[in-house]
Coordinates of C-alpha atoms in Angstrom, one line a residue:
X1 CA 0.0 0.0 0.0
X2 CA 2.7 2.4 1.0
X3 CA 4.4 1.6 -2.5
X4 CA 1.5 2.2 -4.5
X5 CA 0.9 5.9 -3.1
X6 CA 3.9 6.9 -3.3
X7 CA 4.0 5.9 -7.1
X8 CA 0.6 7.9 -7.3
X9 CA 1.8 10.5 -5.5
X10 CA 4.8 10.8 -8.5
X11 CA 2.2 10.3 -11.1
X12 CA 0.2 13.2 -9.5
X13 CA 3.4 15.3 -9.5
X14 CA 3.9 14.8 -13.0
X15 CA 1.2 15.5 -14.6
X16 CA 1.1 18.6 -12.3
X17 CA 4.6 19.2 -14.2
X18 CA 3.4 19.1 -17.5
X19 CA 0.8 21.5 -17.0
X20 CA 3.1 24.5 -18.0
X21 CA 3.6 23.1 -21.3
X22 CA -0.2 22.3 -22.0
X23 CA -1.1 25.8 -21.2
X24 CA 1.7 27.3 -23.7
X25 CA 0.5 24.9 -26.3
X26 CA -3.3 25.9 -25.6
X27 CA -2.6 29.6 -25.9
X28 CA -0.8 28.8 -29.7
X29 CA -3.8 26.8 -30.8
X30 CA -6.3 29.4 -29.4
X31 CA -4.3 31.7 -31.3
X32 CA -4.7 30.2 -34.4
X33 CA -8.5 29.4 -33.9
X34 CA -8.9 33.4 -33.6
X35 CA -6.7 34.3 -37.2
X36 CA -9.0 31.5 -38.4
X37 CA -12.8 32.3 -37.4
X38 CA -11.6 36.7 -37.8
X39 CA -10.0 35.7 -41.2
X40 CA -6.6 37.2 -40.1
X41 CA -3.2 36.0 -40.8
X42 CA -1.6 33.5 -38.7
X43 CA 0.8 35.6 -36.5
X44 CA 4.3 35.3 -37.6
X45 CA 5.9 33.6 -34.4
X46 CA 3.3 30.5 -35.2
X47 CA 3.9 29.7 -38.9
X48 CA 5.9 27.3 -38.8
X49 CA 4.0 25.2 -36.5
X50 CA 0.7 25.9 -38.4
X51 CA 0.4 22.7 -39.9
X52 CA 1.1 20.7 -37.1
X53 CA -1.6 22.6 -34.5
X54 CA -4.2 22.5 -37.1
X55 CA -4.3 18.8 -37.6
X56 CA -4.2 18.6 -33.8
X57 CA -7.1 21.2 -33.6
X58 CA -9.1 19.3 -36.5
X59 CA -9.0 16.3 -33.8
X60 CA -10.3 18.1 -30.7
X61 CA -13.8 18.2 -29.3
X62 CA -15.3 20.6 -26.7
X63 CA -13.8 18.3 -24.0
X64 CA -10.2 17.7 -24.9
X65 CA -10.0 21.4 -26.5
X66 CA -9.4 22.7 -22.9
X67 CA -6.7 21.9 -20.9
X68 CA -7.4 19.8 -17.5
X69 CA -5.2 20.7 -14.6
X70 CA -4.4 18.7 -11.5
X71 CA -6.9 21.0 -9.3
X72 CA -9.4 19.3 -11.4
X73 CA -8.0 15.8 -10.8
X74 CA -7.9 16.3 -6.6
X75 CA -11.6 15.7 -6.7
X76 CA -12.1 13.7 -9.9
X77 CA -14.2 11.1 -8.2
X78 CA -16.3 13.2 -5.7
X79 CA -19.4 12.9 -8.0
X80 CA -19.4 9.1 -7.9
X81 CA -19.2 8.7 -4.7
X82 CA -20.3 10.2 -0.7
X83 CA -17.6 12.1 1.1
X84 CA -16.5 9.8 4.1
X85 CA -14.5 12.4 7.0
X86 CA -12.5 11.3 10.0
X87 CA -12.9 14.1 12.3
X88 CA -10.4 14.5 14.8
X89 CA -8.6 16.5 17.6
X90 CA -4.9 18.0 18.5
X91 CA -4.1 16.0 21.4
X92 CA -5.7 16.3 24.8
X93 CA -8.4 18.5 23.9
X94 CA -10.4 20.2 26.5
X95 CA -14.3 19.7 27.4
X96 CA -15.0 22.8 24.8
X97 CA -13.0 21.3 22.3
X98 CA -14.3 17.9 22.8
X99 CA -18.1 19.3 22.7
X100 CA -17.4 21.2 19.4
X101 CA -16.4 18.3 17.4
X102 CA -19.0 16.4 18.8
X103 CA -21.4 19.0 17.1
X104 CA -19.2 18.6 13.8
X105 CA -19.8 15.5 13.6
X106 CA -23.1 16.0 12.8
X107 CA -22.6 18.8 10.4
X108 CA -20.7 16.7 8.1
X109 CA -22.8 14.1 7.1
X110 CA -20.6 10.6 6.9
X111 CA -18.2 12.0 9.6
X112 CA -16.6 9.6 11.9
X113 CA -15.1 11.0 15.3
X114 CA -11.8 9.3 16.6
X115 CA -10.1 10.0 19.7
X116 CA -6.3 11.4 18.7
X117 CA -4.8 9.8 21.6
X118 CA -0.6 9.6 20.6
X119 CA -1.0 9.1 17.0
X120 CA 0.9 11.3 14.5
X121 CA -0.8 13.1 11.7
X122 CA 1.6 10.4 9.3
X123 CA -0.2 7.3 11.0
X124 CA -3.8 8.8 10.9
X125 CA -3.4 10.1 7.1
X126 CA -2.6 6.4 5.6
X127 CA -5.0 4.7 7.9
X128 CA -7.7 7.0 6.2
X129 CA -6.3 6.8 2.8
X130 CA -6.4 2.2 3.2
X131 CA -10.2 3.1 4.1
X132 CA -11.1 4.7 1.7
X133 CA -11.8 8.1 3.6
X134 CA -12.3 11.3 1.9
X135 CA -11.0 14.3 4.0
X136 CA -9.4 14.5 7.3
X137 CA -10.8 17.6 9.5
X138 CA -8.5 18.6 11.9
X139 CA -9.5 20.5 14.8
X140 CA -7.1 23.2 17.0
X141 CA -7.7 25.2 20.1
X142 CA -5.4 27.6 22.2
X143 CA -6.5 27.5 26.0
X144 CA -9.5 25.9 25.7
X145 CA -11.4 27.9 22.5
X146 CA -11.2 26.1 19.6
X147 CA -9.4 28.6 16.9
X148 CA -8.2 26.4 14.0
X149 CA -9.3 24.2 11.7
X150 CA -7.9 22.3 8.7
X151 CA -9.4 20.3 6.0
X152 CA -7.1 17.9 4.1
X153 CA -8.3 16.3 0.5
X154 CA -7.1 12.5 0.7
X155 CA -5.4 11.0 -1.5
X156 CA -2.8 14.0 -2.5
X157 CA -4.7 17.0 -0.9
X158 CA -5.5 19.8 -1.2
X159 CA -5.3 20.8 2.5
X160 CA -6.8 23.9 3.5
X161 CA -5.9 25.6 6.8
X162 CA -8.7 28.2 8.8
X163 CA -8.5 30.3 11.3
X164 CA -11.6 29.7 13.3
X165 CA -13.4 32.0 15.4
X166 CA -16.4 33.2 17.5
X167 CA -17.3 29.9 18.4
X168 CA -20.6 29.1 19.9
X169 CA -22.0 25.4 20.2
X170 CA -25.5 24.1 20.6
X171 CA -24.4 23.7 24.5
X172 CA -23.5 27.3 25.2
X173 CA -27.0 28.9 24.3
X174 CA -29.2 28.6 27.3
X175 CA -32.1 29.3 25.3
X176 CA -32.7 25.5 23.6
X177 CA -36.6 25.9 22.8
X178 CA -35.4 28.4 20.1
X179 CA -33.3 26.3 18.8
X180 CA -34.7 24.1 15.9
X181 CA -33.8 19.9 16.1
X182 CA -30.4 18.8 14.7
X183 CA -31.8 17.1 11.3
X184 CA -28.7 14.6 9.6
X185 CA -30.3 15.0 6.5
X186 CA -27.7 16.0 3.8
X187 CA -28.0 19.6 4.1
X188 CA -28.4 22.5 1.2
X189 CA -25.4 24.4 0.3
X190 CA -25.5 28.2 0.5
X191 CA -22.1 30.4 -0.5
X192 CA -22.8 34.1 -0.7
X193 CA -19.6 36.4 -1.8
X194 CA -17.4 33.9 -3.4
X195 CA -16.3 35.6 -6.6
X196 CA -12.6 35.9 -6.8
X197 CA -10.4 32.7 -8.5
X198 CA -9.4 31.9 -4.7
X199 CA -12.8 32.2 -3.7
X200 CA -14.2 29.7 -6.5
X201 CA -11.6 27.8 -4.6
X202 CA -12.4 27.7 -1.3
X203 CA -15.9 26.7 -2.5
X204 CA -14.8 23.5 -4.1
X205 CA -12.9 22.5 -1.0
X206 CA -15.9 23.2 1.3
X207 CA -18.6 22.1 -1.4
X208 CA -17.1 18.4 -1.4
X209 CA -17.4 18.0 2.1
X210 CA -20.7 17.3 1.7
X211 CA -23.1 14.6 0.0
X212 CA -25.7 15.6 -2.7
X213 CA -29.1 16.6 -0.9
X214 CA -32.5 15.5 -1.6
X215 CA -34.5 18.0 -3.2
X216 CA -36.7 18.3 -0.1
X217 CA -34.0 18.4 2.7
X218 CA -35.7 21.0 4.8
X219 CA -31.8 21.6 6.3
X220 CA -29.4 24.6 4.6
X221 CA -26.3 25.3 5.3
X222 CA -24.5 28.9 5.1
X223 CA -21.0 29.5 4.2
X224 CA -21.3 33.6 3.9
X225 CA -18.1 36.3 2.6
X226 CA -17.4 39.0 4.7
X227 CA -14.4 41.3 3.8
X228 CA -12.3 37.7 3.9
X229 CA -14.5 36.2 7.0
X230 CA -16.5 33.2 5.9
X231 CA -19.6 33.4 8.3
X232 CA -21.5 29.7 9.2
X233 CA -24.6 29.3 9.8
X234 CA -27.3 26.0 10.4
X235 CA -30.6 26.0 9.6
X236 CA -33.4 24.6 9.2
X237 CA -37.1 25.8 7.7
X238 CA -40.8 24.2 7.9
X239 CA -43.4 25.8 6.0
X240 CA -46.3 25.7 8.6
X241 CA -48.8 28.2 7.1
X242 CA -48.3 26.9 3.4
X243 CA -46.0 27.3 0.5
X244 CA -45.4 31.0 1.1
X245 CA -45.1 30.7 5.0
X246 CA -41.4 29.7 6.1
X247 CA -40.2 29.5 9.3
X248 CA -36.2 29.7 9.7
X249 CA -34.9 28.0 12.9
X250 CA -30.7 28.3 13.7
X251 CA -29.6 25.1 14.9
X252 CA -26.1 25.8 15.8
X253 CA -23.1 25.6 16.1
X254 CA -22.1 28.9 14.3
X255 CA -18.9 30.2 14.2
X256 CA -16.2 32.2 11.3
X257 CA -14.0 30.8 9.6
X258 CA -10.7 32.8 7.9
X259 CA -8.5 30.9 5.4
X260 CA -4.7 31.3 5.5
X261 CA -3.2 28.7 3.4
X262 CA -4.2 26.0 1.0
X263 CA -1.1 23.2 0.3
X264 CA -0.8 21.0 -2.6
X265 CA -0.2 17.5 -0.8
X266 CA -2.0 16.4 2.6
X267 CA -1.2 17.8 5.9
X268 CA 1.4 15.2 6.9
X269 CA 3.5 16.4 3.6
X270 CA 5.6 19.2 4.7
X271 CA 7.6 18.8 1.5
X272 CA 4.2 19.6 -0.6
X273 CA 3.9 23.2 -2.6
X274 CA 2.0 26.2 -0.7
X275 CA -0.7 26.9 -3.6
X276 CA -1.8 30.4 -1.8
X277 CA -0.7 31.8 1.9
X278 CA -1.8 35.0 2.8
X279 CA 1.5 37.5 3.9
X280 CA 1.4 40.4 6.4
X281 CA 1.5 43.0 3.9
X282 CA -2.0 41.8 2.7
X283 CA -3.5 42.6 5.8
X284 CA -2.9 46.3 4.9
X285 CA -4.9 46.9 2.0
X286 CA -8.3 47.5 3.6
X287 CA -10.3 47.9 0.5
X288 CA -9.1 44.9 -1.1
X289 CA -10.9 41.3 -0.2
X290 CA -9.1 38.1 -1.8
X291 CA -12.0 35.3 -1.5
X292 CA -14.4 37.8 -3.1
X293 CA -16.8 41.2 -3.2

């Protein structure tokens, strides 16, 4: 087992490699598609490969006409089958800590809790990746308030690393007559402000952390954009007075969530490429927001 990852892992890598040269040729074809439909000249730089990128471009279709990169690999098989999570802890987490995950658990639909106990992240990653688990949520806290979170992709990653803050569980609010019931139906998706490129990705790390709903799942999650603070919120509605008559009930936990890196490989690779990691002097610009508007 430990063979055949790591010959995946160089497969991964390579075709990652070769994306470089895909893109250049892509750009020369799309060139010469332009001259072609305008009726322009080929440009000069291009002639002599003319021939050759037009007998390529005469064998394309809409599919192969556009370059795939590894991003789109990394979740390749999500649509054919349900996200499975191992949810877990840094080591002797406090009673808060504890209570949170417990609350996660149900969030994420096909979540599985384990107890960290002295294993390394090394040991937990491959024991996921022979079960066939999807993600791997790690959980932080700094004197008893949870205040990280990371979310690595298995097999090769991406892992994404969150700041997490203004936590507040189903246990902390007094007030549980309020609260709606915790449905584990597979939840509705909501992402509000997500219009950058780095936005688009956080989405598609989030998005696949969860099954496809049923049409009727009366239970919607909220990932909202706020100048770089991604907001969450749990809901769920019944429609007591008819079609047009909704009630909204929170169901908790709700807490922010404020992305600093996302890696190329899984958290145990500290070898693997920093995709995006947000610097000190980014914190200056106040009017400009990275995940989106």
């Amino acid at each position: 087992m430990h063979r055949r990852n790591i010959r995946l892992r160089r497969e991964y890598l390579y075709r990652k490699s070769l994306e470089g040269k895909e893109r250049l040729l892509y750009e020369k074809k799309r060139k010469i598609r332009e001259a072609l439909e305008e009726g322009k000249p080929i440009p000069t730089e291009l002639r002599n490969e003319e021939a050759a990128l037009r007998k390529e471009i005469d064998l394309e279709d809409e599919i192969t006409a556009v370059p795939r990169s590894t991003i789109d690999d990394e979740y390749a098989n999500a649509p054919e089958k349900d996200p499975k999570i191992l949810l877990t802890t840094s080591r002797n987490p406090s009673a808060p800590l504890t209570q949170f995950v417990k609350e996660l658990k149900i969030v994420f639909p096909n979540a599985q809790r384990m107890n960290r106990g002295g294993q390394v992240i090394s040991e937990i990653i491959e024991t996921c990746r022979s079960h066939d688990f999807t993600d791997v949520i790690l959980v932080h806290e700094n004197r008893g308030v949870p205040d990280g979170i990371v979310i690595s992709h298995l097999p090769f990653g991406p892992t994404a690393y969150f700041g997490l803050l203004n936590v507040v569980t189903r246990h902390d609010i007094k007030d549980k007559k309020s609260m709606g019931t915790m449905s584990e139906a597979y939840p509705h998706l909501i992402f509000d402000k997500f219009s950058t490129k780095l936005g688009d990705r956080t989405v598609n790390i989030l998005k696949h952390l969860f099954p496809v709903p049923k049409p009727d799942t009366k239970r919607i999650l909220t990932f909202a954009n706020q100048s770089d603070y991604i907001s969450f919120r749990h809901h769920v509605y019944e429609k007591n007075g008819g079609p047009k008559s909704i009630e909204l009930k929170e169901v908790g936990p709700r807490f922010e969530l404020r992305l600093y890196q996302i890696k190329l490989g899984t958290m145990d690779q500290d070898e693997a490429q920093i995709e995006w990691v947000i610097k000190p002097y980014m914190n200056t610009s106040k009017k400009r927001t990275l995940l989106g508007d």
